[in-house]
Short mmCIF file of N, CA and C in Angstrom, two decimals:
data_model
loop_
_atom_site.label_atom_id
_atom_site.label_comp_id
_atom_site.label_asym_id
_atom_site.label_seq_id
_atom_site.Cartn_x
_atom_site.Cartn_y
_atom_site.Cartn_z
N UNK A 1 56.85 -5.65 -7.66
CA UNK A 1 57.62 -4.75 -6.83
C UNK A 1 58.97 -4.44 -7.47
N UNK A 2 59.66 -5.55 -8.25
CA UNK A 2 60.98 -5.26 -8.48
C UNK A 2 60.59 -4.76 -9.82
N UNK A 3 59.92 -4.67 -10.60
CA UNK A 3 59.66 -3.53 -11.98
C UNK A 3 59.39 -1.97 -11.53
N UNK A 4 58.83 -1.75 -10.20
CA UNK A 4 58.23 -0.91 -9.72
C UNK A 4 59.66 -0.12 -9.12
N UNK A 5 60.45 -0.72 -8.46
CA UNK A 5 62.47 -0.28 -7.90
C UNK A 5 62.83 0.12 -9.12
N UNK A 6 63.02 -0.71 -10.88
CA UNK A 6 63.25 -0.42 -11.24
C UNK A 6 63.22 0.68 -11.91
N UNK A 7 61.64 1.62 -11.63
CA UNK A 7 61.54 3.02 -12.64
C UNK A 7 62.78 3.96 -11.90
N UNK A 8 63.61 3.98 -11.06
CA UNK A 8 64.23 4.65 -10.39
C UNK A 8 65.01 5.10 -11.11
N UNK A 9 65.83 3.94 -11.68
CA UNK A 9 66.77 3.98 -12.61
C UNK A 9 66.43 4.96 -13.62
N UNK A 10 65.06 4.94 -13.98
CA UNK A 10 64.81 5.98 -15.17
C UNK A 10 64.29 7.54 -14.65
N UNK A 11 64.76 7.85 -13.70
CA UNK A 11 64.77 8.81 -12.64
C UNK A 11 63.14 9.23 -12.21
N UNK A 12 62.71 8.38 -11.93
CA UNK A 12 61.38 8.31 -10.98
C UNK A 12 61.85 8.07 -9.55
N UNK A 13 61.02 9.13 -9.11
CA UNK A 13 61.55 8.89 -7.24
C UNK A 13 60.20 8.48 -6.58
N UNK A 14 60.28 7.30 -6.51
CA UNK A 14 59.19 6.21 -5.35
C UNK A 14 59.65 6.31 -4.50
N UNK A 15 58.57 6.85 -3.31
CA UNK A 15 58.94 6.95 -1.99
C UNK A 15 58.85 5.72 -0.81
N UNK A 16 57.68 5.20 -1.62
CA UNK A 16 57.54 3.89 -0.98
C UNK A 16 57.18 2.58 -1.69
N UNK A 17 57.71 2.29 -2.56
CA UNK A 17 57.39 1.17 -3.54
C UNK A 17 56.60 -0.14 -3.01
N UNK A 18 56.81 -0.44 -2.02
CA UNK A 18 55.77 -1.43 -1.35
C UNK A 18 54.16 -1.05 -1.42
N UNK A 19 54.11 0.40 -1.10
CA UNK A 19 52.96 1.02 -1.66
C UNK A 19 52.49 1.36 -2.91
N UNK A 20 53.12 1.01 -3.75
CA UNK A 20 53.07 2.24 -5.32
C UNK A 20 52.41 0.47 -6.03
N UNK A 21 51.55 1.14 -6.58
CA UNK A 21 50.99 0.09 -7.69
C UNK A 21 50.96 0.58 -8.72
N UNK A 22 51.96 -0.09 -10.07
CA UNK A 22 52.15 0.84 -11.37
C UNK A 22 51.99 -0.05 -12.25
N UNK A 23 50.91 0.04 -13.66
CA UNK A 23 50.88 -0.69 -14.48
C UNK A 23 52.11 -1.31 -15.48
N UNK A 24 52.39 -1.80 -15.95
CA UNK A 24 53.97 -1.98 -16.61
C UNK A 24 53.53 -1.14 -17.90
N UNK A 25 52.65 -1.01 -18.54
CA UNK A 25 52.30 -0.23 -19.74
C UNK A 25 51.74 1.12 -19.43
N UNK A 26 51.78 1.81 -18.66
CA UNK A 26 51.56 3.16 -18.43
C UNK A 26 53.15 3.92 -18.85
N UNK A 27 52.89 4.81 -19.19
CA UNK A 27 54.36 5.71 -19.97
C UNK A 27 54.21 7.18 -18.70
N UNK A 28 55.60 6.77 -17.91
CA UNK A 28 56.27 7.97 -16.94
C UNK A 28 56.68 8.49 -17.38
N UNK A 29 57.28 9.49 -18.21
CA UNK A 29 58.72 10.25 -18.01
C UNK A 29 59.28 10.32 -16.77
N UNK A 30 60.92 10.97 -17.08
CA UNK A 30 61.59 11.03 -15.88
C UNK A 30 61.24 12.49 -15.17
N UNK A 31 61.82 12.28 -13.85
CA UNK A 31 61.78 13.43 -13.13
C UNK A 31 60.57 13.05 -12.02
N UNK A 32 59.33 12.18 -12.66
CA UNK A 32 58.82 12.05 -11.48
C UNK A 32 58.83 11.82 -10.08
N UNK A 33 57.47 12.40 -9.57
CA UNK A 33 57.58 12.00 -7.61
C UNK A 33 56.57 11.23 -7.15
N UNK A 34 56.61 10.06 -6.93
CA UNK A 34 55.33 9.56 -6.87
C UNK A 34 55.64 9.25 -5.35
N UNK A 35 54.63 9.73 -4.04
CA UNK A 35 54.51 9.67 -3.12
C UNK A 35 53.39 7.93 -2.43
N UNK A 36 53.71 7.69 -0.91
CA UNK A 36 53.08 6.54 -0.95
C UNK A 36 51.55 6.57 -1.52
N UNK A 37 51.37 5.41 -1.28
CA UNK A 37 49.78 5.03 -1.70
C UNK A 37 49.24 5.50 -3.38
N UNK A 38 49.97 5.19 -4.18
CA UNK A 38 49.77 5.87 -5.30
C UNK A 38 49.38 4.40 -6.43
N UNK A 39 48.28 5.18 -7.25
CA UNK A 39 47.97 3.91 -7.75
C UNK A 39 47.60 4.06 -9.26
N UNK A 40 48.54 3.69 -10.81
CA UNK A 40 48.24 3.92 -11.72
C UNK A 40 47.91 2.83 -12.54
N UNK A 41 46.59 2.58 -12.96
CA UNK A 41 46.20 1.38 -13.08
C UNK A 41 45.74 1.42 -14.81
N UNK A 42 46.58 0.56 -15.44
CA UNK A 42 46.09 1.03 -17.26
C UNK A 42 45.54 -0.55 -17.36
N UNK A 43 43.90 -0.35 -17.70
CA UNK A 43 42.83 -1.62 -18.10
C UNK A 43 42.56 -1.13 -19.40
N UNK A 44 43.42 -1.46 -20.33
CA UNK A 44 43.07 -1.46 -21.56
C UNK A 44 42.65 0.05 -22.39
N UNK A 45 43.58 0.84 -21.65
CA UNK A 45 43.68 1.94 -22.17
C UNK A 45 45.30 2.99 -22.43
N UNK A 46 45.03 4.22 -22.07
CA UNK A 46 46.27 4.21 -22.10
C UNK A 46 46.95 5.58 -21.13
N UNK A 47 47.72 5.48 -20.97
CA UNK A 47 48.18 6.58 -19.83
C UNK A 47 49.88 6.79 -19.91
N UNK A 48 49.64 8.29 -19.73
CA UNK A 48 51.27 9.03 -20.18
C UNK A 48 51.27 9.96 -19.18
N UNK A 49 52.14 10.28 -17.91
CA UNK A 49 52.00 11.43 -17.37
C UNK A 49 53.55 11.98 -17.65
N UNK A 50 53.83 13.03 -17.79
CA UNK A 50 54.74 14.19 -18.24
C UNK A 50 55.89 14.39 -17.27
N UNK A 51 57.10 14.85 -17.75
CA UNK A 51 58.19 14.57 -16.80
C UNK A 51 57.84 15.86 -15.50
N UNK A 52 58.77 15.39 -14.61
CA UNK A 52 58.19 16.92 -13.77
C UNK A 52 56.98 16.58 -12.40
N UNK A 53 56.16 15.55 -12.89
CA UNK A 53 54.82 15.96 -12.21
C UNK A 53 55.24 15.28 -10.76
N UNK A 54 54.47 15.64 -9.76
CA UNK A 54 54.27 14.94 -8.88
C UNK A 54 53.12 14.80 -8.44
N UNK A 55 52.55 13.29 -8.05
CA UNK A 55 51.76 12.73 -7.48
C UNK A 55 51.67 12.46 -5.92
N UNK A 56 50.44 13.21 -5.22
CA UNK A 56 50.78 12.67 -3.64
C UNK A 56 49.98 11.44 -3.20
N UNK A 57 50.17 11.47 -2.12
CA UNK A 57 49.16 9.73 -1.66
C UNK A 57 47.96 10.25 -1.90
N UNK A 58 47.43 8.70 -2.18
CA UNK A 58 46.03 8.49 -2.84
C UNK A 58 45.78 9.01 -3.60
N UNK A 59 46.46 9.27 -4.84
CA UNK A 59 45.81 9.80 -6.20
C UNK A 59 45.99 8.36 -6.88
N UNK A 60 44.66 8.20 -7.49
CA UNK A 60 44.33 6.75 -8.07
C UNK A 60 44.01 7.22 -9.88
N UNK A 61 44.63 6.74 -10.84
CA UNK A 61 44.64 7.26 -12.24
C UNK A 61 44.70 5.67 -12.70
N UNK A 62 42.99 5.92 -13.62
CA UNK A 62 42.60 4.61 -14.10
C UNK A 62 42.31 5.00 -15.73
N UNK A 63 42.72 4.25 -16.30
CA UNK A 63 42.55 4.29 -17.81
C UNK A 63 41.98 3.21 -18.51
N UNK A 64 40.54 2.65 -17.83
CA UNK A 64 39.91 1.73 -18.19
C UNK A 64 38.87 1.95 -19.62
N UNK A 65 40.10 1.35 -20.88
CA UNK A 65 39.76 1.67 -22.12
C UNK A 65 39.24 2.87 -22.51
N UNK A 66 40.15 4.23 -21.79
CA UNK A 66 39.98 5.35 -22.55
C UNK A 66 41.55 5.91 -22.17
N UNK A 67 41.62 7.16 -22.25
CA UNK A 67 43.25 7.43 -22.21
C UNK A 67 42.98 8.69 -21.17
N UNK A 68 44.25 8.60 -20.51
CA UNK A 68 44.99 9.79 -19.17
C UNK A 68 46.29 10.53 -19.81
N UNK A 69 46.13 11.42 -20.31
CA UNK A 69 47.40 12.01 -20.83
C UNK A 69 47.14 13.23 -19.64
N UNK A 70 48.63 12.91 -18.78
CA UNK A 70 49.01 14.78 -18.19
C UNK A 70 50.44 15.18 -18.21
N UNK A 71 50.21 16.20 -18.88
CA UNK A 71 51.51 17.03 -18.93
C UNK A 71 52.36 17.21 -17.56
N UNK A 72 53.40 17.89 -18.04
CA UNK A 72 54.80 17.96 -17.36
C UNK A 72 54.75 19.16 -15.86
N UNK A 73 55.38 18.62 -14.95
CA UNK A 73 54.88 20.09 -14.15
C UNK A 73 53.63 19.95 -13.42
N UNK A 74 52.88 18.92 -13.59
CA UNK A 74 51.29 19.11 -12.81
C UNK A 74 51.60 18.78 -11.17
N UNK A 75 50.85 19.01 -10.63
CA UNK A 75 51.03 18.54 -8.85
C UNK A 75 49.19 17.98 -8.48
N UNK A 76 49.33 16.57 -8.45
CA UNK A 76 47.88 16.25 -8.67
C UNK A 76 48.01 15.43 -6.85
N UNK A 77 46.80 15.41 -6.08
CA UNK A 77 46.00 15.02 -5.20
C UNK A 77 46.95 15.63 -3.91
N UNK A 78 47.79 16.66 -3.70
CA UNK A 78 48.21 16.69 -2.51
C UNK A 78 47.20 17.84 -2.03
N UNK A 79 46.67 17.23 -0.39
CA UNK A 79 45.52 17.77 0.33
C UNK A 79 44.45 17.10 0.36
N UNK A 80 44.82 15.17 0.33
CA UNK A 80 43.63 14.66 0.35
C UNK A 80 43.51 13.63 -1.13
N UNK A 81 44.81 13.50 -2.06
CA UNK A 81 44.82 12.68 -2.68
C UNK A 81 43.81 12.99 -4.08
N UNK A 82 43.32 12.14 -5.29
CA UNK A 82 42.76 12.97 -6.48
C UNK A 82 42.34 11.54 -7.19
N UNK A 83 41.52 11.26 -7.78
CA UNK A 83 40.86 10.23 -8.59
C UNK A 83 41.09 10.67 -10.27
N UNK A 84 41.35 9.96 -11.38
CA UNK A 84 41.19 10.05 -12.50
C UNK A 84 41.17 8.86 -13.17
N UNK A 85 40.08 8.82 -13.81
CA UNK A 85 39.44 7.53 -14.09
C UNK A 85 38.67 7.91 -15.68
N UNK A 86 39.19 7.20 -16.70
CA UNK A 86 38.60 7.37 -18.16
C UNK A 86 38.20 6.10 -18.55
N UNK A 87 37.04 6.20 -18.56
CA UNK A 87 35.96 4.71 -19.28
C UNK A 87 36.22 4.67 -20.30
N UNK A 88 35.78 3.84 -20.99
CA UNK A 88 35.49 3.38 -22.77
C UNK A 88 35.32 4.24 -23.13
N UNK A 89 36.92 4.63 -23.96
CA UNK A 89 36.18 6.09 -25.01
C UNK A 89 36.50 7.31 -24.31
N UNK A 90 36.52 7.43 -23.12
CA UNK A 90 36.56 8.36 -22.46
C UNK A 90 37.77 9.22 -22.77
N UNK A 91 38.52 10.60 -23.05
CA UNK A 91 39.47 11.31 -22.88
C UNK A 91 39.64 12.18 -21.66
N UNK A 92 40.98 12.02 -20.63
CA UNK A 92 40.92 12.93 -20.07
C UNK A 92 42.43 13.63 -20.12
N UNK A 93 42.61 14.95 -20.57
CA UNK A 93 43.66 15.56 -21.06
C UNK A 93 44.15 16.60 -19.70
N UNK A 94 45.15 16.79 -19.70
CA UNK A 94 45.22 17.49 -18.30
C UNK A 94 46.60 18.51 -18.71
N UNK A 95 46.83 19.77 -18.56
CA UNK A 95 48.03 20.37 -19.36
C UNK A 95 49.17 20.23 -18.31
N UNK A 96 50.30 21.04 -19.07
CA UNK A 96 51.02 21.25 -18.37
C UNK A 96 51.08 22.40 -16.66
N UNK A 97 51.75 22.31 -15.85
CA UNK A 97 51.39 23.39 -14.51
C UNK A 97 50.31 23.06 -13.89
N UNK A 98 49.42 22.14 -14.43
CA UNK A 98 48.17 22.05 -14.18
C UNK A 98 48.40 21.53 -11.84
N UNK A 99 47.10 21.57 -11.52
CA UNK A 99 47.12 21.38 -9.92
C UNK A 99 45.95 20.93 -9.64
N UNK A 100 45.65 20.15 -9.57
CA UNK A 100 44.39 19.24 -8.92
C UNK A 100 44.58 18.49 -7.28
N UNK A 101 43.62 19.28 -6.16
CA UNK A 101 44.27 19.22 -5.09
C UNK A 101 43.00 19.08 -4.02
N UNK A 102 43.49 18.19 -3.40
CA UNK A 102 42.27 18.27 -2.17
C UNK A 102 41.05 16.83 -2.17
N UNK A 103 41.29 16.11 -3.02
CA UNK A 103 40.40 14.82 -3.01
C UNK A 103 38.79 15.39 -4.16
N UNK A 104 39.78 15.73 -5.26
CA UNK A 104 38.45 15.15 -5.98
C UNK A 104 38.36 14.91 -7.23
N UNK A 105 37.53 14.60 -8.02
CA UNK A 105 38.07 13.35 -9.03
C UNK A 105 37.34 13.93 -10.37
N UNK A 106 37.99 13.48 -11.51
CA UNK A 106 37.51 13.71 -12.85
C UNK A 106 37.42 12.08 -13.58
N UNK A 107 35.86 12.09 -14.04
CA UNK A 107 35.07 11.21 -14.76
C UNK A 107 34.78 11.41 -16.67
N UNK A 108 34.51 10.66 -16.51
CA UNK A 108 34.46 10.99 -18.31
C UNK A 108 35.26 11.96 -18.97
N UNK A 109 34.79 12.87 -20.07
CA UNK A 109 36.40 13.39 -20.68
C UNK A 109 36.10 14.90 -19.84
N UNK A 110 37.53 14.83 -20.43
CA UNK A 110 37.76 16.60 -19.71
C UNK A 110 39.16 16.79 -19.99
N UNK A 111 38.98 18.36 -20.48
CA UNK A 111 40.22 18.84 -20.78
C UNK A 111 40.93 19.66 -19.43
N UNK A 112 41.49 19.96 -18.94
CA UNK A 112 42.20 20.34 -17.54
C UNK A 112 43.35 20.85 -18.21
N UNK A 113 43.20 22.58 -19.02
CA UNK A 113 44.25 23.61 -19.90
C UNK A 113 45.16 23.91 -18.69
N UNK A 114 46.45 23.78 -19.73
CA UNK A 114 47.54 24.40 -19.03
C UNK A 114 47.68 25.34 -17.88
N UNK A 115 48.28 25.28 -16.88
CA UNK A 115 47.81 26.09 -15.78
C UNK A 115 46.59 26.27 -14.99
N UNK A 116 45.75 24.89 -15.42
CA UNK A 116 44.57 25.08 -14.80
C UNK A 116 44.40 24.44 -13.65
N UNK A 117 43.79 25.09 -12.61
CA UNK A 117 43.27 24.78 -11.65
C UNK A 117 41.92 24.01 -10.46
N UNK A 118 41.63 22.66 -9.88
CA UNK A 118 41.07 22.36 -9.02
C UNK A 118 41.22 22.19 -7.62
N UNK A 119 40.50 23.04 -7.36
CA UNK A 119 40.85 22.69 -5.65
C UNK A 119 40.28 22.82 -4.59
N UNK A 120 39.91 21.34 -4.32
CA UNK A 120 38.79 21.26 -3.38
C UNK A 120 38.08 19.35 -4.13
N UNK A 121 37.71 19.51 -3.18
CA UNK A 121 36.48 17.51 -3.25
C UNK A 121 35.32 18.08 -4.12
N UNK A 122 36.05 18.49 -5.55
CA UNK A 122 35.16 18.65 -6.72
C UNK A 122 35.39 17.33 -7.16
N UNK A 123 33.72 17.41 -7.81
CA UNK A 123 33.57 15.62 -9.13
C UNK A 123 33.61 16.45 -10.46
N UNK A 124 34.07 16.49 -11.40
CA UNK A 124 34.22 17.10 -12.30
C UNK A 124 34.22 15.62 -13.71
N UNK A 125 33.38 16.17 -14.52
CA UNK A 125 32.28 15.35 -15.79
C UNK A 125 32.56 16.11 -16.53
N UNK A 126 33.30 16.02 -17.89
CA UNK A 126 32.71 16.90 -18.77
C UNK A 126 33.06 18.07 -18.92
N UNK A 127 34.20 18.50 -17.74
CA UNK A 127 34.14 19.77 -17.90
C UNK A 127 35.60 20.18 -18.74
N UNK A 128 35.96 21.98 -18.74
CA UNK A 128 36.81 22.54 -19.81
C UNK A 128 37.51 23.68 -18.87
N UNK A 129 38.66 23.30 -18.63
CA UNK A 129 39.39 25.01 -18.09
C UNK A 129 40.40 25.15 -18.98
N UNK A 130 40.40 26.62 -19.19
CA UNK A 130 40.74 27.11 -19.86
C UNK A 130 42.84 26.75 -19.56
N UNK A 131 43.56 26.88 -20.90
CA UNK A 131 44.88 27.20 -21.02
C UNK A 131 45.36 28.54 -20.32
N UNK A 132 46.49 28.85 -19.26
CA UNK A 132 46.75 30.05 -18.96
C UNK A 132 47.71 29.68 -18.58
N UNK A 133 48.28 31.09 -17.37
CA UNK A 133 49.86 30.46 -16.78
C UNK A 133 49.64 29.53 -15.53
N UNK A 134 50.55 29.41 -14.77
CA UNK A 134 49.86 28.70 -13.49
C UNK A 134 49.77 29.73 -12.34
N UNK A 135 49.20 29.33 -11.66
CA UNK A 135 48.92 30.04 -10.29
C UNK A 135 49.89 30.69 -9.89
N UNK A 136 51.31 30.70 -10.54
CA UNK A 136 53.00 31.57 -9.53
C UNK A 136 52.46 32.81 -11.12
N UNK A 137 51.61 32.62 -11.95
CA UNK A 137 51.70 34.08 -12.63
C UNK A 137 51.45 35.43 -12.00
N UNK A 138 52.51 36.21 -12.20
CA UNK A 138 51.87 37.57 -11.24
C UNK A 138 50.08 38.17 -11.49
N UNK A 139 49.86 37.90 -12.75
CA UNK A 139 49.11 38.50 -13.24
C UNK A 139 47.94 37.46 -12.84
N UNK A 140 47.08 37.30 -12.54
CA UNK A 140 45.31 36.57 -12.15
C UNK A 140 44.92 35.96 -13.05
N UNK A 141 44.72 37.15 -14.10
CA UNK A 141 43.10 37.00 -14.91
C UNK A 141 44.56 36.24 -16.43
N UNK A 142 45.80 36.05 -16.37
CA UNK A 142 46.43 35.23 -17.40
C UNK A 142 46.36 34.04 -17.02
N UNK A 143 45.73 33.35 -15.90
CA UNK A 143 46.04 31.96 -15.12
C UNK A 143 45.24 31.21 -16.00
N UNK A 144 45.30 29.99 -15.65
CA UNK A 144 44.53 28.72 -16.34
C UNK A 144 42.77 28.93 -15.78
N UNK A 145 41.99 28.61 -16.32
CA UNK A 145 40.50 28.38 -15.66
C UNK A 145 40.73 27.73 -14.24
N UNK A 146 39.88 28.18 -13.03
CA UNK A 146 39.76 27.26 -11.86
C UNK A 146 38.14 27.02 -11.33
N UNK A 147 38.48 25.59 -10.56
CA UNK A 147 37.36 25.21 -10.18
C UNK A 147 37.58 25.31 -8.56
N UNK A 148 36.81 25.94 -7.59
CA UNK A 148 37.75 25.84 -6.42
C UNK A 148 36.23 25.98 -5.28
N UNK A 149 36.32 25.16 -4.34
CA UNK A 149 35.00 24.70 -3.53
C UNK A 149 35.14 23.36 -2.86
N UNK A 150 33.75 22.78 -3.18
CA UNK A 150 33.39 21.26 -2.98
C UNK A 150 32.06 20.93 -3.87
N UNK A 151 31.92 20.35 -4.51
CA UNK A 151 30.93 19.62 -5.14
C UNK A 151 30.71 19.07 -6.16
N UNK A 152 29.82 18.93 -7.00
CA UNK A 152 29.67 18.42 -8.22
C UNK A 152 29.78 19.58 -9.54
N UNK A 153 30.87 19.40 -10.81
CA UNK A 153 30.86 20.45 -11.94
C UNK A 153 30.54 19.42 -12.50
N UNK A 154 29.40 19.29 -13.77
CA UNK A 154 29.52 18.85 -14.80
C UNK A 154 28.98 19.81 -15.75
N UNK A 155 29.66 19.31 -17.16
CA UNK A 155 29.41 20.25 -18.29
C UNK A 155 30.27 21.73 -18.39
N UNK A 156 30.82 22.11 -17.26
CA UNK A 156 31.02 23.30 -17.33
C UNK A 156 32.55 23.50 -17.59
N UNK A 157 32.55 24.56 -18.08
CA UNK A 157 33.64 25.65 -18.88
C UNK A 157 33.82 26.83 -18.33
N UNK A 158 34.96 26.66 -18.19
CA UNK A 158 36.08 27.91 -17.10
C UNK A 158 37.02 28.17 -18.15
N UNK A 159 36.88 29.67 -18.86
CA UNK A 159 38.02 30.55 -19.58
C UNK A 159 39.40 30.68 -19.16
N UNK A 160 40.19 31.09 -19.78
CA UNK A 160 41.72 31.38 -19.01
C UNK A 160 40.71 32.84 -18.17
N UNK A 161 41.99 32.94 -16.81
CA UNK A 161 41.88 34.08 -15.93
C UNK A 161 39.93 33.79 -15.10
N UNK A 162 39.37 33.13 -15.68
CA UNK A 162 37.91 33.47 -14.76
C UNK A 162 38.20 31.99 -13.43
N UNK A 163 37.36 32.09 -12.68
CA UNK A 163 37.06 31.22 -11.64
C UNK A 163 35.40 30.56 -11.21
N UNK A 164 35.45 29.78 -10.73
CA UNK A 164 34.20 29.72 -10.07
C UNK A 164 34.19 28.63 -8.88
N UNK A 165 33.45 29.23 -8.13
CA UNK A 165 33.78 29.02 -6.86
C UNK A 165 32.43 28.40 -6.12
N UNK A 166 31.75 27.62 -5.93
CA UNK A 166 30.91 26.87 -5.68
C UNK A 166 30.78 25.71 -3.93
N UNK A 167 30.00 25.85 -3.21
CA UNK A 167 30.02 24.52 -2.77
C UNK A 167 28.10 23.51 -3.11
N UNK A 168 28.61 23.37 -3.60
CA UNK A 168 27.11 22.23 -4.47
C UNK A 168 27.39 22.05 -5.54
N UNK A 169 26.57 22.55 -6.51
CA UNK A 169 26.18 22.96 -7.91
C UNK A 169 27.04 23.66 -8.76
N UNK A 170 28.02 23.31 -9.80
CA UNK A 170 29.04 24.34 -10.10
C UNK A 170 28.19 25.21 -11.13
N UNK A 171 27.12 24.32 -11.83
CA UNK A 171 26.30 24.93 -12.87
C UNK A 171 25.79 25.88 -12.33
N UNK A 172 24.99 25.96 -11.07
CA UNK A 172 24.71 27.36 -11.10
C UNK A 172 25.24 28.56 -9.97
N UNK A 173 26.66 28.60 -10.24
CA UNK A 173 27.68 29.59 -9.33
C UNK A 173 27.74 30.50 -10.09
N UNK A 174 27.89 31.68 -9.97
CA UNK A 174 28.69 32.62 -10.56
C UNK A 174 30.27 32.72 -11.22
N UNK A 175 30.82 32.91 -11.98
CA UNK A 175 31.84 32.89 -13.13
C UNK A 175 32.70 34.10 -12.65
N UNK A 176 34.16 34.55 -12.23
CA UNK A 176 34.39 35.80 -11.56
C UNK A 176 35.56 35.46 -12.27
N UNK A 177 36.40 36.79 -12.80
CA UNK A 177 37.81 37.01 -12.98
C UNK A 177 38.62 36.54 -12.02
N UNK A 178 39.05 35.90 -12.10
CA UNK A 178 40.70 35.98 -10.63
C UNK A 178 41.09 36.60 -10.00
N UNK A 179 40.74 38.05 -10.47
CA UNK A 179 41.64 39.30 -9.98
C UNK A 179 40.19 39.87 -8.97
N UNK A 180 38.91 39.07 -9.10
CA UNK A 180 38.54 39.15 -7.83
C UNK A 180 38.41 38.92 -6.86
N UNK A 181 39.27 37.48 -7.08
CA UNK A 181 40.00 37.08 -5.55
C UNK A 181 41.30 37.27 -5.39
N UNK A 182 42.29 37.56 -6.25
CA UNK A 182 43.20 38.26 -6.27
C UNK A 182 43.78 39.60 -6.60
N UNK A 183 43.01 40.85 -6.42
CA UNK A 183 43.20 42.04 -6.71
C UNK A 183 44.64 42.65 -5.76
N UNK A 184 44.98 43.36 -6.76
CA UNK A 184 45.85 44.02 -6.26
C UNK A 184 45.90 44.98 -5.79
N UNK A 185 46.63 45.43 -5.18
CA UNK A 185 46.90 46.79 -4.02
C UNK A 185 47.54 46.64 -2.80
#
């Protein structure tokens, strides 16, 4: 608990440290927000999250002998909290702006490009979204890849600006620009 008071000092804002379970070898930058119930657990792997980000309750980030790198700027599990968990070997890379939201979790590797988007109680394996801006870009189809529903993605690859929108099966949804759920006029 009292290593856990101390990230403060290095300008991490714990909201409830009685709640917060933080490995002593996981690498914060400053600026973070880590909200209650938050749990970053490094088993022999390794984990860096980026200055900027905030974490809400119940996002659980496990780095059991593979590595959690997320960039600066991300806003991961608020709407239900977010799982990230890398096995042996496993990579899971997550960019900057990035937003993972709503309770659902990424397994084995996966890249999660800049400005990219999940949202919704997706399980995501394997999968690839694309680098873009984040979701405040005026423009749609420049945004990061999104995954946005409920269910299971594995394998799959989301371009900058496309979407897919699923509740089951992400493999077999349809693939849509952004700007067809966000068109203008």
């Amino acid at each position: 608990m009292a290593e856990t008071v101390a990230l403060a000092g290095r300008g991490i804002l714990i909201l409830d440290p009685s709640s917060t379970l933080i490995s002593g070898d996981a690498h914060l930058d400053e600026g973070i927000v880590l909200w209650p119930s938050i749990i970053i657990q490094n088993l022999g792997g390794r984990i860096d999250i980026g200055r900027g980000t905030e974490l809400f309750s119940g996002t659980r980030i496990v780095a059991a002998g593979g590595a959690v790198t997320i960039g600066a700027e991300t806003d991961i599990g608020e709407e239900g909290g977010f799982t990230i968990k890398a096995g042996s070997g496993d990579t899971i890379d997550i960019g900057d702006g990035a937003r993972l939201l709503g309770g659902g979790s990424l397994s084995l590797t996966n890249r999660i490009g800049r400005g990219a988007q999940i949202l919704g109680p997706i399980r995501c394996q394997n999968c690839t979204l694309g680098d873009g801006g984040t979701y405040r870009d005026p423009v749609p189809d420049q945004r990061g890849g999104v995954l946005k529903g409920s269910g299971a993605a594995r394998h799959v690859e989301v371009p900058q600006g496309h979407v897919i929108q699923a509740f089951g099966l992400f493999t077999d949804a349809v693939m849509r620009r952004q700007s067809y759920f966000h068109p203008k006029g």
